[in-house]
Every structure is written in C-alpha cells, then in structure tokens.
Amino acid sequence: MKLPVALAGSTFLARPIAVAKGAIAALEAMRQRDRLALCAALLSLIIGLDFLLVLPMRDKRFAIENAQQASVNDEAAARSSQQAEQDAHAAELKARQVKVTQGLAAFGAAGKQADSLRFLLSRTLQGLPVTVQALRAMSVEETEVTAAAAAGIPADASASAPMAEPAALALEGTASDAPAAAAQTLLYRHRYELRLSGALPALLSALEALEGNARPLRIERVRLQADADGALEASVVLMTLGSERTWLSL
C-alpha cells in the first residue's frame, strides 16, 4: 500500500508507520492457529478490561441512582406521615367540635350558628308531606339564674320538661345560707312561631320530628285549626335557651 507523499515524507509518522507495517507483516507470517490464539487473547483482554473498569463504573452509577431513589422515597414517606398526623389532628378537632355542639344542643343553650332557622327546620321536616306557611320570631326574654342552679340543670332538661321559672331555678334555703356574692347567669329565652298545613297524620309526624330532631328547639305549645276549605293548620311555638340575645337568623 502506497502512502500519500505528504505522509511518506513526514518524520513524525515514519516510526508508527514502520511499526504498523512490521505488525502486519508478522501477522501475515503467522499460521492460522496462531492468529486464532492471538484473537482469543485480545478478546480475553477486552473482557478483562470490561470487568475491571466498565462494570465497577456501572455499579457505582447504579448505587448512586438507588441512593437518590431511596432519598426521594424517604422524603415522600415523611410527607405522607406528616399529612397523616395533620389529618388525625383535624379529625380530633372535628370530633371535639361535634361533641361540644351536641352538648350545647342537649342543654339547650346554643350560641350563634352558621345555619339559618329555616334551614334547620327544613332539614328536620324533610320528606314530610306538610307545607310551611309562615315562620316568625315572637319574643326574646331575659332569664336570670344562679350559676349553681344553671349547673344543676340536667343535660336534656330543655328537651324533656317545660322551662321552669327563675324562682324555681334558685337554690333552696334562706338568703343567709347562700353566698353573699352568688354569681348570676343571664340566659335568653327565644320563641318562634311555625305555621304548618297538611293532613292530620302528616302534622302529627311533623310534630314528632320537631320534638325529637330539632334540638335545641323544643315545642312549647301547639294549636290546631281548620280553614274555610277544611284544611288543617298547626301553629307551633318553638322555644330555646341561649346565652346570647341573638340566635339563629330566620
């Protein structure tokens, strides 16, 4: 094989070219068996270099990727655990709120609520074949009781028995037996009038629903009357106790 003139006359490439020519001549002079043995030796050398250099680098790369993935998984697990703790805390607070609300409703001294009175009554009367003709606030009366008497009222007193007068709520005994500075609790008695119309069985079912499912409201009195067409109408006076002058809006 002839080399280009520029390369043939270069002193820098003269020695490598001579070495290459010598190697080619030596390879051509070798027998077929020796050539195969040389190729096998070169192949073994390449495989050995792969085991010594390439495989460790690949294992190191896999180890780095696994460590990064493990770090990502640990961060995700930490976030999931933190979210679970927050959800559990929120559920605990919600349960406490429900318990306090139920306690206030059972006592009948509910404060301000977000729902309107119409929403409360419509939810109580849902599914009953009655028609709400009117709903109005009647009066708000102040009632003073001693703190000890208010604490002694049973939890379901407002829903199971008529409201006692202030004198009946005072502790028994003479004035000299009571503390000089007895704490007074001011409660407000809220009254609302609800007018319903419908058949007699439906009105009776509505009264049962109002008595059992409309707490802290309770029925104070009911009046039934018939209009000119013979349809029945019930005028229901609902009452509740509250610690504030304003209660549910209509």
Coordinates of C-alpha atoms in Angstrom, one line a residue:
M1 CA 0.0 0.0 0.0
K2 CA 1.4 3.4 -1.0
L3 CA 1.1 6.3 1.4
P4 CA 0.5 9.9 0.3
V5 CA 3.5 11.9 -0.4
A6 CA 3.0 14.2 2.5
L7 CA 2.7 11.4 5.0
A8 CA 5.5 9.4 3.4
G9 CA 7.9 12.3 3.8
S10 CA 6.9 13.1 7.4
T11 CA 9.4 12.2 10.0
F12 CA 6.8 12.3 12.8
L13 CA 4.8 9.4 11.3
A14 CA 7.7 7.4 10.0
R15 CA 8.2 5.3 13.1
P16 CA 4.5 4.5 13.8
I17 CA 4.1 3.5 10.1
A18 CA 7.1 1.3 10.3
V19 CA 5.7 -0.4 13.5
A20 CA 2.4 -0.9 11.8
K21 CA 4.0 -2.4 8.7
G22 CA 6.0 -4.8 10.9
A23 CA 2.9 -5.9 12.8
I24 CA 1.0 -6.5 9.7
A25 CA 3.9 -8.5 8.2
A26 CA 4.2 -10.5 11.4
L27 CA 0.5 -11.3 11.4
E28 CA 0.6 -12.4 7.8
A29 CA 3.6 -14.6 8.6
M30 CA 1.7 -16.3 11.4
R31 CA -0.1 -19.6 11.0
Q32 CA -3.9 -19.8 11.1
R33 CA -3.9 -21.4 14.5
D34 CA -1.6 -18.7 15.9
R35 CA -3.8 -16.0 14.5
L36 CA -6.9 -17.5 16.3
A37 CA -4.9 -17.8 19.5
L38 CA -3.9 -14.1 19.3
C39 CA -7.5 -13.0 18.6
A40 CA -8.7 -15.1 21.6
A41 CA -6.1 -13.4 23.8
L42 CA -7.1 -9.9 22.6
L43 CA -10.8 -10.8 23.3
S44 CA -9.9 -12.0 26.8
L45 CA -8.0 -8.8 27.4
I46 CA -11.0 -6.7 26.3
I47 CA -13.4 -8.7 28.6
G48 CA -11.0 -8.3 31.5
L49 CA -10.8 -4.6 31.0
D50 CA -14.6 -4.5 30.9
F51 CA -14.8 -6.4 34.3
L52 CA -12.0 -4.2 35.8
L53 CA -13.1 -0.8 34.6
V54 CA -16.6 -0.7 33.0
L55 CA -18.5 -2.9 35.4
P56 CA -17.3 -1.0 38.6
M57 CA -18.3 2.3 37.0
R58 CA -21.7 0.9 36.1
D59 CA -22.2 -0.5 39.6
K60 CA -21.3 2.9 41.0
R61 CA -23.7 4.6 38.8
F62 CA -26.5 2.2 39.8
A63 CA -25.6 2.7 43.5
I64 CA -25.9 6.5 43.1
E65 CA -29.3 6.1 41.3
N66 CA -30.6 3.8 44.0
A67 CA -29.4 6.2 46.8
Q68 CA -31.2 9.1 45.0
Q69 CA -34.4 7.0 44.7
A70 CA -34.2 6.0 48.3
S71 CA -33.8 9.6 49.3
V72 CA -36.9 10.5 47.3
N73 CA -38.9 7.7 48.8
D74 CA -37.9 8.7 52.3
E75 CA -39.0 12.3 51.6
A76 CA -42.3 11.1 50.3
A77 CA -42.8 8.8 53.3
A78 CA -42.0 11.7 55.6
R79 CA -44.5 14.0 53.8
S80 CA -47.1 11.2 53.9
S81 CA -46.6 10.7 57.7
Q82 CA -46.8 14.4 58.3
Q83 CA -50.0 14.6 56.3
A84 CA -51.5 11.7 58.2
E85 CA -50.7 13.4 61.5
Q86 CA -52.3 16.6 60.3
D87 CA -55.4 14.7 59.2
A88 CA -55.6 12.9 62.5
H89 CA -55.3 16.2 64.4
A90 CA -58.0 17.7 62.2
A91 CA -60.3 14.7 62.8
E92 CA -59.7 15.0 66.5
L93 CA -60.6 18.7 66.5
K94 CA -63.7 18.0 64.4
A95 CA -64.8 15.3 66.9
R96 CA -64.3 17.7 69.8
Q97 CA -66.4 20.4 67.9
V98 CA -69.2 17.9 67.3
K99 CA -69.1 16.8 70.9
V100 CA -69.3 20.3 72.2
T101 CA -72.0 21.2 69.8
Q102 CA -74.1 18.2 70.8
G103 CA -73.6 19.1 74.5
L104 CA -74.8 22.6 73.9
A105 CA -77.7 21.4 71.9
A106 CA -78.7 18.9 74.6
F107 CA -78.5 21.6 77.2
G108 CA -80.5 24.0 75.1
A109 CA -78.0 26.9 75.4
A110 CA -76.7 27.1 71.9
G111 CA -74.9 30.2 70.7
K112 CA -74.6 31.7 67.3
Q113 CA -74.7 29.2 64.5
A114 CA -74.0 29.4 60.8
D115 CA -77.2 27.8 59.6
S116 CA -80.4 29.7 59.5
L117 CA -83.5 28.7 61.4
R118 CA -85.3 28.0 58.1
F119 CA -82.5 25.6 57.1
L120 CA -82.7 23.8 60.4
L121 CA -86.5 23.3 60.2
S122 CA -86.5 22.3 56.6
R123 CA -83.9 19.7 57.4
T124 CA -86.0 18.4 60.3
L125 CA -89.2 18.3 58.2
Q126 CA -87.5 16.9 55.1
G127 CA -89.6 14.2 53.4
L128 CA -92.8 15.0 55.4
P129 CA -96.0 16.0 53.4
V130 CA -96.5 19.3 55.2
T131 CA -96.3 22.9 54.0
V132 CA -94.6 25.7 55.9
Q133 CA -97.0 28.6 55.8
A134 CA -95.1 31.1 57.9
L135 CA -92.1 31.4 60.3
R136 CA -91.6 34.4 62.6
A137 CA -89.7 35.3 65.7
M138 CA -92.0 36.1 68.5
S139 CA -90.0 37.3 71.5
V140 CA -86.7 37.2 73.4
E141 CA -87.0 37.2 77.2
E142 CA -84.2 37.5 79.8
T143 CA -84.0 34.9 82.5
E144 CA -81.6 35.2 85.4
V145 CA -80.5 32.1 87.3
T146 CA -77.7 31.4 89.8
A147 CA -74.6 29.7 88.4
A148 CA -75.2 26.7 90.8
A149 CA -78.8 26.3 89.6
A150 CA -77.8 26.5 86.0
A151 CA -75.1 23.9 86.5
G152 CA -77.6 21.6 88.2
I153 CA -80.0 21.5 85.2
P154 CA -80.0 18.1 83.6
A155 CA -78.5 17.8 80.1
D156 CA -81.8 17.1 78.5
A157 CA -83.9 19.4 80.6
S158 CA -84.6 21.8 77.8
A159 CA -86.0 19.0 75.6
S160 CA -87.9 16.8 78.1
A161 CA -89.6 19.2 80.5
P162 CA -91.1 22.7 80.4
M163 CA -88.9 25.6 81.2
A164 CA -89.0 26.5 84.9
E165 CA -89.4 30.0 86.2
P166 CA -86.4 31.8 87.6
A167 CA -87.7 31.3 91.1
A168 CA -87.8 27.6 90.6
L169 CA -84.2 27.5 89.5
A170 CA -82.9 29.2 92.6
L171 CA -81.3 27.1 95.3
E172 CA -83.4 26.2 98.2
G173 CA -82.6 27.8 101.5
T174 CA -82.7 31.2 103.1
A175 CA -80.7 34.2 102.0
S176 CA -78.3 33.8 104.9
D177 CA -77.4 30.3 103.7
A178 CA -76.4 31.4 100.2
P179 CA -73.1 33.1 99.5
A180 CA -73.1 36.9 99.7
A181 CA -71.8 37.2 96.1
A182 CA -73.7 34.5 94.3
A183 CA -72.8 34.5 90.6
Q184 CA -75.8 35.2 88.3
T185 CA -76.1 33.8 84.8
L186 CA -78.2 35.6 82.3
L187 CA -80.0 33.4 79.7
Y188 CA -82.3 34.4 76.9
R189 CA -85.5 32.6 76.1
H190 CA -86.1 32.7 72.3
R191 CA -89.6 31.9 70.9
Y192 CA -90.5 31.3 67.3
E193 CA -93.9 30.6 65.7
L194 CA -94.0 28.0 62.9
R195 CA -97.3 27.5 61.0
L196 CA -97.7 24.2 59.1
S197 CA -100.5 22.9 57.0
G198 CA -101.4 19.4 55.8
A199 CA -103.3 16.3 56.7
L200 CA -103.6 15.3 60.4
P201 CA -101.3 12.3 60.2
A202 CA -98.7 14.4 58.4
L203 CA -99.0 17.1 61.0
L204 CA -98.6 14.6 63.8
S205 CA -95.4 13.2 62.2
A206 CA -94.1 16.8 61.8
L207 CA -94.7 17.4 65.5
E208 CA -92.8 14.2 66.4
A209 CA -89.9 15.3 64.2
L210 CA -89.8 18.7 65.7
E211 CA -89.9 17.3 69.2
G212 CA -87.1 14.8 68.6
N213 CA -84.9 16.2 65.9
A214 CA -85.0 20.0 66.2
R215 CA -82.8 20.4 69.2
P216 CA -82.0 22.8 70.9
L217 CA -85.5 23.9 69.9
R218 CA -88.4 22.3 71.8
I219 CA -92.2 22.6 71.4
E220 CA -93.8 24.9 73.9
R221 CA -97.4 24.8 72.7
V222 CA -99.4 23.7 69.7
R223 CA -102.7 25.0 68.4
L224 CA -104.7 23.2 65.6
Q225 CA -107.3 25.0 63.5
A226 CA -109.1 24.4 60.2
D227 CA -109.5 27.0 57.5
A228 CA -112.6 27.6 55.4
D229 CA -111.8 24.8 53.0
G230 CA -111.4 22.3 55.9
A231 CA -107.6 22.0 55.6
L232 CA -105.8 21.7 58.9
E233 CA -103.2 24.2 60.1
A234 CA -100.9 23.8 63.1
S235 CA -99.5 26.8 64.9
V236 CA -96.3 25.6 66.7
V237 CA -94.5 27.8 69.2
L238 CA -90.8 26.7 69.5
M239 CA -88.6 27.8 72.4
T240 CA -84.9 27.5 73.2
L241 CA -82.5 29.0 75.7
G242 CA -79.3 30.8 74.7
S243 CA -76.5 32.7 76.3
E244 CA -76.8 35.5 73.7
R245 CA -79.6 37.8 72.7
T246 CA -79.2 37.0 69.0
W247 CA -79.6 33.3 68.0
L248 CA -80.3 31.8 64.6
S249 CA -81.4 34.2 61.8
L250 CA -84.6 33.4 60.0

